[in-house]
Coordinates of C-alpha atoms in Angstrom, one line a residue:
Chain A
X1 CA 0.8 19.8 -4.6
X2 CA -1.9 17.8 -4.1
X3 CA -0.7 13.5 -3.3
X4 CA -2.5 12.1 -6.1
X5 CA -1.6 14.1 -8.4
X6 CA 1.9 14.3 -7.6
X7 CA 2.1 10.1 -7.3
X8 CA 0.4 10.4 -10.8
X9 CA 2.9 12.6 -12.5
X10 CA 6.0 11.0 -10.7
X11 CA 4.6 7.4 -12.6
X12 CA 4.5 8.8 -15.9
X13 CA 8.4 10.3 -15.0
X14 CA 9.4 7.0 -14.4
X15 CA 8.2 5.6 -17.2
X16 CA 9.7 8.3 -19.5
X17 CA 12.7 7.3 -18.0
X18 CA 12.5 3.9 -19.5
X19 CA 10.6 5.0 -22.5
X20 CA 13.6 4.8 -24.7
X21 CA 15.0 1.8 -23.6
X22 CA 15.7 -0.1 -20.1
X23 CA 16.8 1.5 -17.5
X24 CA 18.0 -0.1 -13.8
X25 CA 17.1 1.6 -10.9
X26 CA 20.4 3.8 -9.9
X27 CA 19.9 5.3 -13.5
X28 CA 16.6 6.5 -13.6
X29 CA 17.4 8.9 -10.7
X30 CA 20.5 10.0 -12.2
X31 CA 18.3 11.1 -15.4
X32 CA 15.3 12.5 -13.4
X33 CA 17.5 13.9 -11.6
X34 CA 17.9 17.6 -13.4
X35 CA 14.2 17.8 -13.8
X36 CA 12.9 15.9 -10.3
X37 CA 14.6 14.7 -7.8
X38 CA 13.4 11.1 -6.5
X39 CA 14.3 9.5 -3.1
X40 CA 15.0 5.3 -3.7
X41 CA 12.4 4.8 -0.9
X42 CA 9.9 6.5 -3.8
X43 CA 11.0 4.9 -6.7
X44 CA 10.8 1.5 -5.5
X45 CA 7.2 2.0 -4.6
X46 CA 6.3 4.1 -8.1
X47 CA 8.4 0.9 -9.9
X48 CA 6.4 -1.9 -7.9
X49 CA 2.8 -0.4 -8.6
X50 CA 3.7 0.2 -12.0
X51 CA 4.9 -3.6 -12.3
X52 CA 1.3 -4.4 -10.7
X53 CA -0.2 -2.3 -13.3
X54 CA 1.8 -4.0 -16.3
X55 CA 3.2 -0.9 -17.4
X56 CA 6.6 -1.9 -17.1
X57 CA 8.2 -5.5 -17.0
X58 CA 11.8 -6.7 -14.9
X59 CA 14.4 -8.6 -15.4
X60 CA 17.2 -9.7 -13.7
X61 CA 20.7 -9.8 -15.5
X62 CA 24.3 -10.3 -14.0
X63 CA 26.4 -7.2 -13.8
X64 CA 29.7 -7.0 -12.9
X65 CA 29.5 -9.9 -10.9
X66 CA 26.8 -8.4 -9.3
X67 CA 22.4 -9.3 -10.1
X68 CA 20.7 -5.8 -10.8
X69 CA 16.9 -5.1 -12.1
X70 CA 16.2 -4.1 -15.3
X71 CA 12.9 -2.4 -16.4
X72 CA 11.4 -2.6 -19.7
X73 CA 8.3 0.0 -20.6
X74 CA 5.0 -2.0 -21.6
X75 CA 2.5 -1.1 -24.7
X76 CA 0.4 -0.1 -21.7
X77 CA 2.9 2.0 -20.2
X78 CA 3.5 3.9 -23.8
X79 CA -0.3 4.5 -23.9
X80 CA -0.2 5.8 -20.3
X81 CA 2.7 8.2 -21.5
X82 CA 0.4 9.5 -24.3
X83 CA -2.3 10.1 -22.3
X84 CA -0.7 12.2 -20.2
X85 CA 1.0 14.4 -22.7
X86 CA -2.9 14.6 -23.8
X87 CA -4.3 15.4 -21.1
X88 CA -1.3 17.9 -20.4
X89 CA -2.0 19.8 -24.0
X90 CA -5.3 21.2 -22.3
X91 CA -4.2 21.7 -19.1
X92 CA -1.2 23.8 -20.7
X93 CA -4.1 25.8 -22.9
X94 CA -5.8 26.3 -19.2
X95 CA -2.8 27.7 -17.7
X96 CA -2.2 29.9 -20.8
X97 CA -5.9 31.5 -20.5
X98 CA -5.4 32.0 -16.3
X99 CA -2.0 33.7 -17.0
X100 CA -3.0 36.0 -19.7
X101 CA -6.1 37.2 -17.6
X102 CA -3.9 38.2 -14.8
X103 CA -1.4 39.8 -17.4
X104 CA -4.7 41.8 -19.0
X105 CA -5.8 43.3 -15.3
X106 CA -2.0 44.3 -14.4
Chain B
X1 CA 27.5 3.2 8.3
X2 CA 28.6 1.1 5.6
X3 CA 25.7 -0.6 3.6
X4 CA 26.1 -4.3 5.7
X5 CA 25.6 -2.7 8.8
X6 CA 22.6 -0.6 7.7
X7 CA 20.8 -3.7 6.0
X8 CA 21.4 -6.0 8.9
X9 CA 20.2 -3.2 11.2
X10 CA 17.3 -3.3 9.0
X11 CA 16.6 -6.2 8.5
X12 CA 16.4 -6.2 12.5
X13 CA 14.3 -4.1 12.8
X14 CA 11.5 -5.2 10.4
X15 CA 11.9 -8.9 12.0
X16 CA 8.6 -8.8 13.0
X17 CA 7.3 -8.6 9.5
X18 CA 7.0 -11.5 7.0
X19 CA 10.5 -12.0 4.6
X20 CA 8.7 -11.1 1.1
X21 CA 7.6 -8.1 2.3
X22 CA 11.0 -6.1 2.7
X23 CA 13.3 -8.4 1.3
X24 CA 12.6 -7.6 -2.4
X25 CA 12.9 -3.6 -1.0
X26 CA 16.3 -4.7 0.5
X27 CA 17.9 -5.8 -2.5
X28 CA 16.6 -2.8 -4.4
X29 CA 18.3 -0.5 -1.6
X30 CA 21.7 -2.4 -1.9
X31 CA 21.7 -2.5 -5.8
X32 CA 21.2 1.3 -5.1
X33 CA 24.2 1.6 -2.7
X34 CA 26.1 -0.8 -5.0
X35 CA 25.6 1.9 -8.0
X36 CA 26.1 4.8 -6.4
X37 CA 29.5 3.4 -4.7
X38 CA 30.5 2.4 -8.5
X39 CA 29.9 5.9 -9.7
X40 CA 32.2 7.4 -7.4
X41 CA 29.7 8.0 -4.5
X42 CA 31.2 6.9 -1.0
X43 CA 29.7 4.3 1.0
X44 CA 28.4 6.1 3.9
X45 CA 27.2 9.1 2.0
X46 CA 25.5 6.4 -0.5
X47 CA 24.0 4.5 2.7
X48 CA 22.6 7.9 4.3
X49 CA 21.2 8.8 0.8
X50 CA 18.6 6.4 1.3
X51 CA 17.3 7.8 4.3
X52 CA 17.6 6.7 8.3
X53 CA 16.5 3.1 9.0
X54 CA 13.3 5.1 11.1
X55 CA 11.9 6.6 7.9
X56 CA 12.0 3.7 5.9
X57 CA 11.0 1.4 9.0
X58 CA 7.9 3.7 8.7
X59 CA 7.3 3.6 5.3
X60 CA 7.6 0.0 4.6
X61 CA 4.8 -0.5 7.8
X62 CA 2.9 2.1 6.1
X63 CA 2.5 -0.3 2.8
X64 CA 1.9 -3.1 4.5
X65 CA -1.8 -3.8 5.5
X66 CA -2.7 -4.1 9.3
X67 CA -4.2 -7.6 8.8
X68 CA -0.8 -8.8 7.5
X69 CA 0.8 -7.7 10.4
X70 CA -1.9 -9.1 12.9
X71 CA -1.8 -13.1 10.3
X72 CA 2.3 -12.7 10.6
X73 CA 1.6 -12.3 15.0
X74 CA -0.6 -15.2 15.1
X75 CA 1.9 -17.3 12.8
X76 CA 5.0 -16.9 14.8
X77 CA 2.8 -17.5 18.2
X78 CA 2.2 -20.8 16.6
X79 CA 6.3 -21.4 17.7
X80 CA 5.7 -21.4 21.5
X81 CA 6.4 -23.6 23.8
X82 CA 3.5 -26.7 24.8
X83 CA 2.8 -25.4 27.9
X84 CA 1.7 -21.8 26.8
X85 CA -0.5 -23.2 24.0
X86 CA -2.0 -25.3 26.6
X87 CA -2.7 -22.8 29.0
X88 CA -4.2 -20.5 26.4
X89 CA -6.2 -23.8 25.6
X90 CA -7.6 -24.4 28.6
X91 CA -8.0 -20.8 30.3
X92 CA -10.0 -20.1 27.0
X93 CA -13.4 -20.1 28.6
X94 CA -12.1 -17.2 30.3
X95 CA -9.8 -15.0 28.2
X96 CA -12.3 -15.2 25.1
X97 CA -15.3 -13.9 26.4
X98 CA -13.4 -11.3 28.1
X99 CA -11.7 -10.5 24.8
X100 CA -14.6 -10.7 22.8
X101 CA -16.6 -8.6 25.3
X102 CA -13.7 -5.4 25.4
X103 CA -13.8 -5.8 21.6
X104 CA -17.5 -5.4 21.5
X105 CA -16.9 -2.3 24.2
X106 CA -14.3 -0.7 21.8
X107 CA -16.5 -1.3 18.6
X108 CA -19.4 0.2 19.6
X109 CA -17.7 3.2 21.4
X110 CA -16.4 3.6 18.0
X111 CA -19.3 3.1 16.6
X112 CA -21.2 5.5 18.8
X113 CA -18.8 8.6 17.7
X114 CA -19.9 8.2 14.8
X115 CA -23.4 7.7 15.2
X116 CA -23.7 10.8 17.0
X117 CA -21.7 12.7 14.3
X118 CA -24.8 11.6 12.0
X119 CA -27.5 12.2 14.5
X120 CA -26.0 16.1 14.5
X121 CA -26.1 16.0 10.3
X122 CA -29.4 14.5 10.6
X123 CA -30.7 17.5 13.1
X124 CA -29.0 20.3 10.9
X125 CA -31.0 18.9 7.4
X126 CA -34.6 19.0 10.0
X127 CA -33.5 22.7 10.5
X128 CA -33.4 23.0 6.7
X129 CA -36.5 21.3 6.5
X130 CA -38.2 23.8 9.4
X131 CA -36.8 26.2 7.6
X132 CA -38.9 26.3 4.6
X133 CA -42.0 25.2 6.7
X134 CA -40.8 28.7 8.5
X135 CA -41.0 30.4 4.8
X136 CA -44.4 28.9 3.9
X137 CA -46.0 30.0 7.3
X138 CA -44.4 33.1 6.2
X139 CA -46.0 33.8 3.2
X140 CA -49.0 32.6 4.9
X141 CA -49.0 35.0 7.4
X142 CA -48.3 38.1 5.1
X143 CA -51.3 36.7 2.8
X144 CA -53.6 36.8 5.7
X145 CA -52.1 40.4 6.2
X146 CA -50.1 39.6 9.3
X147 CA -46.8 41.2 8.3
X148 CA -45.1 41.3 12.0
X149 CA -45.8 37.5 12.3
X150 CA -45.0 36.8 8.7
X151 CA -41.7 38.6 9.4
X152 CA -41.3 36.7 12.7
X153 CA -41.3 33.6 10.9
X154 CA -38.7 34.6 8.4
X155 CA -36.7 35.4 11.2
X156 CA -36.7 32.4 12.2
X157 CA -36.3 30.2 9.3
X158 CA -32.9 32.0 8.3
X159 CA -32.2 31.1 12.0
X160 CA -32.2 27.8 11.6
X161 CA -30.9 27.8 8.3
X162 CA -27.5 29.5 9.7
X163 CA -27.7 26.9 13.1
X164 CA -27.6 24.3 10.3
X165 CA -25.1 25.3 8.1
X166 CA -22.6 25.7 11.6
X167 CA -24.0 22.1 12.9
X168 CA -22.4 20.5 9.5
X169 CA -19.3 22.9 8.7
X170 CA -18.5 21.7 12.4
X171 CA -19.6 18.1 11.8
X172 CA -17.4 18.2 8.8
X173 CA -14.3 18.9 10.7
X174 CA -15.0 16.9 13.7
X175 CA -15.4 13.9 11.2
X176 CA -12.2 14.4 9.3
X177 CA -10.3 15.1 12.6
X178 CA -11.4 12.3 14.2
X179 CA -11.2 9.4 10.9
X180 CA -7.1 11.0 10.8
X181 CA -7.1 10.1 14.7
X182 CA -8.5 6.6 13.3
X183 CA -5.6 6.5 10.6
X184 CA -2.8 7.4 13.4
X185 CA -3.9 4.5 15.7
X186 CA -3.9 1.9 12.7
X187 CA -0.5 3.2 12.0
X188 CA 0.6 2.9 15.7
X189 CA -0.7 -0.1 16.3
X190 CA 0.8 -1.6 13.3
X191 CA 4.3 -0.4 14.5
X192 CA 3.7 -2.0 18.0
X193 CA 2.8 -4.6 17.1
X194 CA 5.8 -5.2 14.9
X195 CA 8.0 -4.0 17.5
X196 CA 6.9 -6.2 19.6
X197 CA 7.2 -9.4 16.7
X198 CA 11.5 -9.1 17.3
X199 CA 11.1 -9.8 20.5
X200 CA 9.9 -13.4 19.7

């Protein structure tokens, strides 16, 4: 698959992932984890350019005696998530019309 | 390895670099390990789930921009002993025109590759432009009933037009080849010259 694309589509995962509610780091692999599967190396680099981006804000809470990150999903990282189930909806109506052709010739 | 031991080695091994840029990445790993241990996960399979300290060595010099690396360099250098700085000091009308004379050399070799990669895309868009003077002459020729000559010419303006188009398909790919060749010694260097910044 082609980089971009992929690092595009693996952003919008991650944000799903917190869509709902915060998430800390250990969890959002956990629950990407049936559909993608996402190396730590790779989530801390989608997390940190999404924090540049605002699409997501930290904080840092005490947990069992122990500090770990919480993310919380921006308005600007809802919108992104709309946009891509947008664009998506035609892309999905593309790949419709390029697998019904083949079926047609078969 | 249990998660001390691989951050320390780590933490070793990207000495070189300035803290903020892998501590923050650090603490993310070992919140990692720390989950993963928690959910039943053993240490050393929870350490080796994050990948050998070589890939992420890699991919944390990868993110960080060569002119960091070279400021970082020049910052610890500032640490050395009186003598050396004085030395450096006073040998200076030496070592920086040398310097500044290979840097010039390596530039404009640099430079040069790529000059000549646009003096070859230049000569293939004048083989377009013969091309259609080859056409008109052409047409001129059949008008003043010259057929053979007229056909001649044709010949030769699709010539050129094929030399051309092999002139920049070839430029196209000697250009990409050789900016990735460009990309790979940024990267190399980068990793020297970290390599070298433990040593300090």
């Amino acid at each position: 698959m082609d980089i971009q694309l992929k690092r595009g589509l693996l952003d919008v995962c991650v944000l799903s992932a917190i869509k709902d509610g915060e998430s800390y780091g250990y969890k959002i692999i956990k629950d990407m984890k049936p559909y993608i599967v996402l190396s730590e190396s790779t989530l801390y680099t989608i997390l940190k350019r999404l924090e540049t981006a605002d699409m997501l804000t930290v904080r840092i809470a005490e947990y069992d005696g122990r500090l770990r990150k919480y993310y919380h999903i921006t308005n600007s990282g809802i919108a992104r998530i709309e946009e891509f189930k947008n664009d998506w909806k035609e892309i999905l109506s593309i790949y419709k019309f390029v697998t019904k052709e083949g079926a047609a010739n078969d | 390895m249990t998660k001390n031991d691989f951050l320390m080695s780590l933490k070793d091994k990207l000495s070189g670099l300035p803290k903020d840029d892998f501590n923050e990445r650090l603490d993310f790993y070992s919140e990692m390990i720390d989950d993963k241990i928690e959910d039943g996960i053993s240490e050393e399979q929870a350490v080796m789930e994050i990948g050998t300290i070589d890939e992420i060595f890699a991919q944390i010099i990868n993110e960080v921009p060569f002119r960091k690396i070279v400021k970082e360099k020049i910052r610890r250098k500032k640490k050395r002993k009186v003598w050396e700085s004085v030395l450096i000091i006073v040998g200076s009308p030496v070592w920086v025109p040398v310097l500044i004379a290979i840097l010039a050399v390596v530039i404009s070799l640099y430079l040069t590759v790529w000059v000549v990669l646009v003096c070859f895309y230049i000569t293939s868009i004048s083989m377009f432009i013969s091309a259609i003077g080859g056409f008109i002459m052409a047409v001129a020729q059949m008008i003043s009933g010259n057929y053979p000559i007229g056909v001649l010419f044709i010949g030769a303006a699709f010539f050129l037009i094929g030399l051309g188009i092999l002139i920049i398909l070839g430029i196209r790919v000697i250009a990409k080849g050789f900016l990735m060749l460009t990309q790979k010694t940024v990267k190399g260097l980068k990793k020297l010259l970290v390599n070298k910044g433990d040593a300090q």
